[in-house]
């Protein structure tokens, strides 16, 4: 089982888009995939089609989500919390959903000494059941981000390579170092950084020819981080696929789709689907086939 965290401490760099479509693409290749949402905004949970309710009393997630998995060592094992995505991908992926109540629960969880390694330990029980685990993280250096970096084997850092995102890489590096110190104390190897993933990159020809190469070189020279060869460009199809809706009675309900399923119905999404396919091929070449 290979565990990949998707992390950057800056928001708006395409982190969730990368996480959910990476998970979907791996599942398309018949790998057994688990998506873990550790962000209280629950964007991956939404993207996987698990927030199809309009009112509090219809909320099926509030009493069984990733918070409960982290709260107890004895209860809420992964099979008790996991649920399949809904009409998101063919075939569907397994998801450990997030919830807004993660915000309130963070203080309590921080008081639990074993809390930082609990996700890692619970995932270890499932190593015969999944080939890949993809973890979506909050855009911060908080407790939940620590959990993700302690649990993972590999790290992808999505970035639009703009100044604030690049400047944030110094903080990302120091955060990785802190998490690696904790990992060493519990007998885990250091995180393997697969690289900074250029994400939400403009397709403007002038920008691509002049600005983009300089942005990439800054990551290599100033921040000394590897860069993945794959690029996820900012395209309308990527936004549309996760913002699909359907009408149920008098209500308009979310009906998000992976870029791969969306491309099967909309040819305009083929280029984005191919970009994610290239990313998956590159990842597999770097970490090896788990089969």
GROMACS .gro file of C-alpha atoms in nm:
model
  291
    1UNK     CA    1   0.000   0.000   0.000
    2UNK     CA    2   0.137   0.339  -0.107
    3UNK     CA    3   0.019   0.649   0.083
    4UNK     CA    4   0.041   0.982  -0.099
    5UNK     CA    5  -0.036   1.315   0.070
    6UNK     CA    6  -0.124   1.620  -0.136
    7UNK     CA    7  -0.006   1.925   0.056
    8UNK     CA    8   0.075   2.294   0.027
    9UNK     CA    9   0.018   2.551   0.301
   10UNK     CA   10  -0.127   2.796   0.048
   11UNK     CA   11  -0.487   2.757  -0.059
   12UNK     CA   12  -0.619   2.789  -0.412
   13UNK     CA   13  -0.341   2.592  -0.581
   14UNK     CA   14  -0.559   2.302  -0.698
   15UNK     CA   15  -0.486   2.065  -0.411
   16UNK     CA   16  -0.831   1.904  -0.397
   17UNK     CA   17  -0.859   1.884  -0.776
   18UNK     CA   18  -0.530   1.694  -0.782
   19UNK     CA   19  -0.624   1.465  -0.493
   20UNK     CA   20  -0.965   1.354  -0.619
   21UNK     CA   21  -0.866   1.311  -0.982
   22UNK     CA   22  -0.545   1.130  -0.891
   23UNK     CA   23  -0.754   0.889  -0.682
   24UNK     CA   24  -1.007   0.853  -0.965
   25UNK     CA   25  -0.741   0.788  -1.227
   26UNK     CA   26  -0.569   0.523  -1.016
   27UNK     CA   27  -0.905   0.355  -0.964
   28UNK     CA   28  -0.961   0.357  -1.341
   29UNK     CA   29  -0.648   0.144  -1.363
   30UNK     CA   30  -0.812  -0.108  -1.129
   31UNK     CA   31  -0.604  -0.018  -0.827
   32UNK     CA   32  -0.783  -0.035  -0.494
   33UNK     CA   33  -0.794   0.328  -0.382
   34UNK     CA   34  -0.886   0.507  -0.060
   35UNK     CA   35  -0.928   0.886  -0.052
   36UNK     CA   36  -0.889   1.048   0.292
   37UNK     CA   37  -1.022   1.403   0.339
   38UNK     CA   38  -0.843   1.580   0.627
   39UNK     CA   39  -0.958   1.932   0.540
   40UNK     CA   40  -1.246   2.075   0.745
   41UNK     CA   41  -1.371   2.249   0.430
   42UNK     CA   42  -1.455   1.897   0.308
   43UNK     CA   43  -1.386   1.982  -0.055
   44UNK     CA   44  -1.278   1.628  -0.144
   45UNK     CA   45  -1.585   1.491   0.033
   46UNK     CA   46  -1.801   1.725  -0.175
   47UNK     CA   47  -1.614   1.636  -0.494
   48UNK     CA   48  -1.669   1.265  -0.433
   49UNK     CA   49  -2.045   1.324  -0.428
   50UNK     CA   50  -2.098   1.262  -0.058
   51UNK     CA   51  -2.264   1.594   0.029
   52UNK     CA   52  -2.603   1.551  -0.133
   53UNK     CA   53  -2.809   1.713   0.141
   54UNK     CA   54  -2.950   2.061   0.188
   55UNK     CA   55  -3.048   2.067   0.558
   56UNK     CA   56  -2.877   1.978   0.886
   57UNK     CA   57  -3.116   1.695   0.969
   58UNK     CA   58  -3.024   1.524   0.641
   59UNK     CA   59  -2.650   1.532   0.717
   60UNK     CA   60  -2.534   1.168   0.712
   61UNK     CA   61  -2.170   1.259   0.775
   62UNK     CA   62  -2.172   1.447   1.104
   63UNK     CA   63  -2.163   1.139   1.328
   64UNK     CA   64  -1.926   0.926   1.123
   65UNK     CA   65  -1.632   1.097   0.955
   66UNK     CA   66  -1.255   1.132   0.973
   67UNK     CA   67  -1.278   1.310   1.309
   68UNK     CA   68  -1.427   1.000   1.470
   69UNK     CA   69  -1.155   0.787   1.312
   70UNK     CA   70  -0.893   1.006   1.480
   71UNK     CA   71  -1.072   1.046   1.812
   72UNK     CA   72  -1.063   0.685   1.924
   73UNK     CA   73  -0.806   0.408   1.906
   74UNK     CA   74  -1.063   0.141   1.987
   75UNK     CA   75  -1.367   0.252   1.790
   76UNK     CA   76  -1.431   0.375   1.435
   77UNK     CA   77  -1.191   0.160   1.240
   78UNK     CA   78  -1.155   0.247   0.873
   79UNK     CA   79  -1.417  -0.004   0.749
   80UNK     CA   80  -1.670   0.160   0.985
   81UNK     CA   81  -1.608   0.512   0.850
   82UNK     CA   82  -1.535   0.455   0.482
   83UNK     CA   83  -1.806   0.492   0.220
   84UNK     CA   84  -1.805   0.475  -0.160
   85UNK     CA   85  -1.816   0.791  -0.368
   86UNK     CA   86  -2.153   0.858  -0.528
   87UNK     CA   87  -2.167   0.877  -0.908
   88UNK     CA   88  -1.824   1.041  -0.907
   89UNK     CA   89  -1.616   0.786  -1.092
   90UNK     CA   90  -1.647   0.455  -1.273
   91UNK     CA   91  -1.561   0.250  -1.077
   92UNK     CA   92  -1.626   0.445  -0.756
   93UNK     CA   93  -1.353   0.512  -0.498
   94UNK     CA   94  -1.360   0.454  -0.123
   95UNK     CA   95  -1.368   0.777   0.079
   96UNK     CA   96  -1.313   0.869   0.442
   97UNK     CA   97  -1.519   1.189   0.453
   98UNK     CA   98  -1.444   1.513   0.632
   99UNK     CA   99  -1.684   1.749   0.807
  100UNK     CA  100  -1.695   2.105   0.934
  101UNK     CA  101  -1.679   1.965   1.290
  102UNK     CA  102  -1.307   1.899   1.240
  103UNK     CA  103  -1.251   2.263   1.334
  104UNK     CA  104  -1.408   2.221   1.678
  105UNK     CA  105  -1.241   1.884   1.736
  106UNK     CA  106  -0.885   1.992   1.669
  107UNK     CA  107  -0.816   2.116   2.024
  108UNK     CA  108  -0.943   1.793   2.178
  109UNK     CA  109  -0.742   1.574   1.942
  110UNK     CA  110  -0.424   1.769   2.013
  111UNK     CA  111  -0.448   1.664   2.378
  112UNK     CA  112  -0.425   1.297   2.280
  113UNK     CA  113  -0.059   1.194   2.282
  114UNK     CA  114  -0.114   0.915   2.031
  115UNK     CA  115  -0.332   1.133   1.809
  116UNK     CA  116  -0.061   1.229   1.561
  117UNK     CA  117   0.011   0.869   1.465
  118UNK     CA  118  -0.343   0.731   1.489
  119UNK     CA  119  -0.424   0.764   1.120
  120UNK     CA  120  -0.095   0.599   1.031
  121UNK     CA  121  -0.169   0.306   1.259
  122UNK     CA  122  -0.526   0.261   1.139
  123UNK     CA  123  -0.416   0.272   0.777
  124UNK     CA  124  -0.157   0.006   0.855
  125UNK     CA  125  -0.440  -0.233   0.945
  126UNK     CA  126  -0.575  -0.188   0.591
  127UNK     CA  127  -0.252  -0.245   0.397
  128UNK     CA  128  -0.386  -0.566   0.244
  129UNK     CA  129  -0.708  -0.395   0.131
  130UNK     CA  130  -0.577  -0.096  -0.067
  131UNK     CA  131  -0.304  -0.034  -0.321
  132UNK     CA  132  -0.311   0.345  -0.287
  133UNK     CA  133  -0.424   0.593  -0.024
  134UNK     CA  134  -0.452   0.958  -0.133
  135UNK     CA  135  -0.478   1.216   0.147
  136UNK     CA  136  -0.615   1.565   0.086
  137UNK     CA  137  -0.487   1.810   0.345
  138UNK     CA  138  -0.578   2.155   0.480
  139UNK     CA  139  -0.381   2.455   0.346
  140UNK     CA  140  -0.212   2.522   0.679
  141UNK     CA  141   0.046   2.393   0.924
  142UNK     CA  142  -0.215   2.258   1.162
  143UNK     CA  143  -0.274   1.930   1.345
  144UNK     CA  144  -0.453   1.766   1.053
  145UNK     CA  145  -0.174   1.852   0.812
  146UNK     CA  146   0.074   1.699   1.057
  147UNK     CA  147  -0.131   1.380   1.069
  148UNK     CA  148  -0.125   1.356   0.690
  149UNK     CA  149   0.250   1.407   0.664
  150UNK     CA  150   0.317   1.157   0.940
  151UNK     CA  151   0.096   0.895   0.775
  152UNK     CA  152   0.220   0.923   0.416
  153UNK     CA  153   0.504   0.759   0.227
  154UNK     CA  154   0.510   1.015  -0.052
  155UNK     CA  155   0.431   1.384  -0.090
  156UNK     CA  156   0.309   1.588  -0.386
  157UNK     CA  157   0.312   1.967  -0.350
  158UNK     CA  158   0.069   2.130  -0.597
  159UNK     CA  159   0.158   2.489  -0.676
  160UNK     CA  160   0.055   2.752  -0.928
  161UNK     CA  161   0.418   2.871  -0.898
  162UNK     CA  162   0.310   3.230  -0.838
  163UNK     CA  163   0.507   3.439  -0.584
  164UNK     CA  164   0.305   3.362  -0.271
  165UNK     CA  165   0.290   2.989  -0.351
  166UNK     CA  166   0.663   2.979  -0.416
  167UNK     CA  167   0.744   3.179  -0.102
  168UNK     CA  168   0.531   2.933   0.094
  169UNK     CA  169   0.764   2.650  -0.009
  170UNK     CA  170   1.014   2.753   0.261
  171UNK     CA  171   0.744   2.693   0.522
  172UNK     CA  172   0.649   2.366   0.354
  173UNK     CA  173   1.011   2.247   0.376
  174UNK     CA  174   1.042   2.334   0.745
  175UNK     CA  175   0.708   2.164   0.815
  176UNK     CA  176   0.826   1.849   0.640
  177UNK     CA  177   1.141   1.857   0.854
  178UNK     CA  178   0.933   1.880   1.173
  179UNK     CA  179   0.714   1.589   1.066
  180UNK     CA  180   1.019   1.383   0.971
  181UNK     CA  181   1.158   1.431   1.321
  182UNK     CA  182   0.838   1.289   1.466
  183UNK     CA  183   0.840   1.006   1.211
  184UNK     CA  184   1.192   0.911   1.319
  185UNK     CA  185   1.074   0.886   1.679
  186UNK     CA  186   0.809   0.630   1.581
  187UNK     CA  187   1.037   0.435   1.348
  188UNK     CA  188   0.916   0.570   1.015
  189UNK     CA  189   1.139   0.669   0.726
  190UNK     CA  190   1.154   1.026   0.605
  191UNK     CA  191   0.891   1.143   0.356
  192UNK     CA  192   0.977   1.091  -0.009
  193UNK     CA  193   0.897   1.417  -0.189
  194UNK     CA  194   0.779   1.324  -0.539
  195UNK     CA  195   0.795   1.689  -0.630
  196UNK     CA  196   0.623   2.021  -0.674
  197UNK     CA  197   0.339   1.972  -0.923
  198UNK     CA  198   0.273   2.274  -1.147
  199UNK     CA  199  -0.102   2.313  -1.107
  200UNK     CA  200  -0.360   2.567  -1.226
  201UNK     CA  201  -0.103   2.687  -1.476
  202UNK     CA  202  -0.221   2.943  -1.730
  203UNK     CA  203  -0.237   2.829  -2.092
  204UNK     CA  204  -0.145   3.177  -2.211
  205UNK     CA  205   0.133   3.129  -2.468
  206UNK     CA  206   0.338   3.431  -2.359
  207UNK     CA  207   0.324   3.325  -1.995
  208UNK     CA  208   0.421   2.968  -2.080
  209UNK     CA  209   0.717   3.076  -2.289
  210UNK     CA  210   0.859   3.347  -2.062
  211UNK     CA  211   0.725   3.338  -1.706
  212UNK     CA  212   0.665   2.967  -1.647
  213UNK     CA  213   1.027   2.856  -1.707
  214UNK     CA  214   1.151   3.120  -1.463
  215UNK     CA  215   0.897   3.010  -1.202
  216UNK     CA  216   1.011   2.648  -1.231
  217UNK     CA  217   1.376   2.744  -1.211
  218UNK     CA  218   1.309   2.940  -0.892
  219UNK     CA  219   1.170   2.625  -0.729
  220UNK     CA  220   1.483   2.433  -0.825
  221UNK     CA  221   1.738   2.702  -0.741
  222UNK     CA  222   1.593   2.896  -0.450
  223UNK     CA  223   1.383   2.631  -0.277
  224UNK     CA  224   1.577   2.323  -0.386
  225UNK     CA  225   1.273   2.107  -0.436
  226UNK     CA  226   1.220   1.862  -0.724
  227UNK     CA  227   0.956   1.946  -0.985
  228UNK     CA  228   0.734   1.689  -1.149
  229UNK     CA  229   0.741   1.685  -1.529
  230UNK     CA  230   0.360   1.667  -1.542
  231UNK     CA  231   0.160   1.990  -1.559
  232UNK     CA  232  -0.206   2.044  -1.469
  233UNK     CA  233  -0.324   2.345  -1.664
  234UNK     CA  234  -0.607   2.574  -1.560
  235UNK     CA  235  -0.894   2.467  -1.787
  236UNK     CA  236  -1.268   2.526  -1.779
  237UNK     CA  237  -1.339   2.152  -1.787
  238UNK     CA  238  -1.159   2.096  -1.456
  239UNK     CA  239  -1.387   2.347  -1.285
  240UNK     CA  240  -1.702   2.221  -1.456
  241UNK     CA  241  -1.651   1.853  -1.374
  242UNK     CA  242  -1.661   1.915  -0.998
  243UNK     CA  243  -1.945   2.167  -1.019
  244UNK     CA  244  -2.204   1.955  -1.197
  245UNK     CA  245  -2.556   1.965  -1.053
  246UNK     CA  246  -2.874   1.765  -1.092
  247UNK     CA  247  -3.235   1.846  -1.013
  248UNK     CA  248  -3.410   1.634  -0.749
  249UNK     CA  249  -3.770   1.745  -0.706
  250UNK     CA  250  -3.754   2.116  -0.640
  251UNK     CA  251  -3.389   2.111  -0.533
  252UNK     CA  252  -3.069   2.146  -0.731
  253UNK     CA  253  -2.820   1.898  -0.587
  254UNK     CA  254  -2.443   1.865  -0.639
  255UNK     CA  255  -2.346   1.600  -0.894
  256UNK     CA  256  -1.965   1.621  -0.928
  257UNK     CA  257  -1.770   1.394  -1.165
  258UNK     CA  258  -1.407   1.297  -1.196
  259UNK     CA  259  -1.232   1.448  -1.495
  260UNK     CA  260  -1.222   1.100  -1.648
  261UNK     CA  261  -1.596   1.037  -1.626
  262UNK     CA  262  -1.665   1.393  -1.735
  263UNK     CA  263  -1.442   1.349  -2.040
  264UNK     CA  264  -1.645   1.046  -2.149
  265UNK     CA  265  -1.941   1.282  -2.201
  266UNK     CA  266  -1.763   1.605  -2.291
  267UNK     CA  267  -1.481   1.598  -2.545
  268UNK     CA  268  -1.365   1.938  -2.417
  269UNK     CA  269  -1.235   1.763  -2.104
  270UNK     CA  270  -1.012   1.516  -2.288
  271UNK     CA  271  -0.702   1.733  -2.261
  272UNK     CA  272  -0.735   1.766  -1.883
  273UNK     CA  273  -0.797   1.393  -1.849
  274UNK     CA  274  -0.480   1.328  -2.050
  275UNK     CA  275  -0.284   1.560  -1.820
  276UNK     CA  276  -0.392   1.358  -1.519
  277UNK     CA  277  -0.314   1.036  -1.700
  278UNK     CA  278   0.038   1.167  -1.760
  279UNK     CA  279   0.066   1.254  -1.392
  280UNK     CA  280  -0.037   0.904  -1.291
  281UNK     CA  281   0.215   0.748  -1.528
  282UNK     CA  282   0.489   0.966  -1.383
  283UNK     CA  283   0.395   0.880  -1.025
  284UNK     CA  284   0.389   0.508  -1.101
  285UNK     CA  285   0.729   0.533  -1.266
  286UNK     CA  286   0.870   0.702  -0.955
  287UNK     CA  287   0.722   0.481  -0.684
  288UNK     CA  288   0.671   0.153  -0.867
  289UNK     CA  289   0.367  -0.059  -0.938
  290UNK     CA  290   0.219  -0.202  -0.616
  291UNK     CA  291   0.103  -0.515  -0.799
   0.00000   0.00000   0.00000
